[in-house]
Amino acid sequence: MTRREETNISFAKRFFKSQSVTFPFIDYLKEPVVILKRDGHILEANNAFLKFSGVKKKDIIGKDSQDIMPLKVLSENIVKCKFDRLEKSEQITFGNHILNATITPVIVNEDLNFISIIFRDSSAFVQLERALLKRNKELGIINTLSGAFISSGNIDSVFTDLLERALIVSDFGIGWIVMKEDGKFALRSVSGASLELRHELEKGELNTLYNDVVELTDPMYVLESGETERIEILKKEGIVFFACIPLRVGAETTGILMLASRVEIKFDFDTAALFSLIGNNISLISEKIKLFQETQRLALTDGLTGLYNVRFFYDMLNKEIARSRRYNTLFSLILFDIDDFKIINDTQGHQAGDEALRSVASILSTVSRETDIVVRYGGEEFILMLPNTPKTEAFTLANRIREKVEEHSYLEKETVKITMSGGVATFPEDAEDSKSLLYAADMAMYEAKARGKKQIYSYRRVRETGIQEA
């Protein structure tokens, strides 16, 4: 309240207390004012009140205040003011206005003479307060969602944490997140759904719907009660409200957040704004996750071939040895070296040599198994780690890879061929630790080189420390 408003209201209160019957200056007051008799009937009202309430003076003077709006809303406090002889305040809504009403008993010679009611429009202040509360809520949601990324020690669990927080702030019971990966939708997290629904989602039963949502330019796709029955798996789950919120980075849709409820939800502007806020923030966080994963990938892969680098290999090798010891399992290494690679560099140029390395790396990745770890070991050397693979199987795979490499024509020239030599070693059969295992694979590979190249040898630990072909 401004100083001027306080002065006006203070003047009005003093003025009313000084008057006994007539109110000649009431219309000079800017605030809407009504004077009531002790019985609650209207004695006087100023022009500000008449204009504000949209009534004529002749239609309200002498009428019971309980029959006139907005006085009717104040009936309870008017009665309390009369009997308690204490000033009362109440906030009411009238039309598009939010009003603070001050109800004051005017006592003359210890008798209640009349009751004054002064209205102050506080719409602007209330709207500001609501805007601040809304903004605080939005900041709270942003902080809650951002915390999933900041506090997570495992980047793979971020989507699970994000979804749980999204369900909390939206007060929904069911949700899941799908992300576009290599042109397909991958289910990254699901919460609150039955096992049957989880299985259906993992099978991609809603992929057609996801594609339709991606094609839309709308900020969200909502199905309310009755509409969800058109989708069988939602109907079986008892879902009566379903929202798809595209996760967009720029013009690209990178994923979709689904929120669902088994109880009816009123979809209004506030709900839509909440969905938009959650979707925008998950979009930003998912982009950060993508950048983080790309940074991780670059740190762990070879820049030329895209295969894993030596740093990653050594880390995985130590982990695989620890796992092998703990569970009494075995694994094998295959170390390849391209034969006479220097000739390609000298005759075709180093750029051609790089292209040949990329081609070999592609063959290694294609022919090897999904569980195998394929690494560029350095220069023209490559190494494969094969979990749970005995030496005979590793030897067979090594020869299959060698044959594929030899069959291929490089640099788009039929005359450019590549051969490889390789060595196979198995833990714990051939070594007790990582260093001796790498030594064993290296020795087997050099034996293959010494015996004419373009062949595979397996390491055999014998008393004479000899190397024998498998």
Coordinates of C-alpha atoms in Angstrom, one line a residue, residues 176 178 185 197 199-213 223 230-234 239 242 244 256 258:
W176 CA 8.8 -43.5 -19.1
V178 CA 12.5 -43.0 -24.8
F185 CA 13.6 -45.4 -30.1
L197 CA 3.4 -52.8 -19.8
H199 CA 7.5 -55.8 -21.7
E200 CA 5.2 -54.1 -24.3
L201 CA 7.3 -50.9 -24.2
E202 CA 10.6 -52.9 -24.5
K203 CA 9.1 -54.6 -27.6
G204 CA 8.4 -51.2 -29.1
E205 CA 4.6 -51.5 -29.2
L206 CA 4.2 -47.7 -29.1
N207 CA 6.9 -46.9 -31.7
T208 CA 4.2 -45.8 -34.2
L209 CA 2.8 -43.4 -31.7
Y210 CA 6.3 -42.1 -31.0
N211 CA 6.9 -41.4 -34.7
D212 CA 3.6 -39.5 -34.9
V213 CA 4.6 -37.4 -31.9
L223 CA -5.0 -38.1 -24.5
R230 CA -8.0 -46.3 -28.4
I231 CA -4.6 -47.6 -27.4
E232 CA -4.9 -51.2 -26.2
I233 CA -1.9 -51.4 -23.9
L234 CA -2.9 -48.1 -22.2
I239 CA -4.5 -45.3 -17.9
F242 CA -1.6 -39.8 -21.1
C244 CA 3.7 -37.3 -24.6
I256 CA 10.0 -38.3 -25.6
M258 CA 5.6 -40.0 -21.3

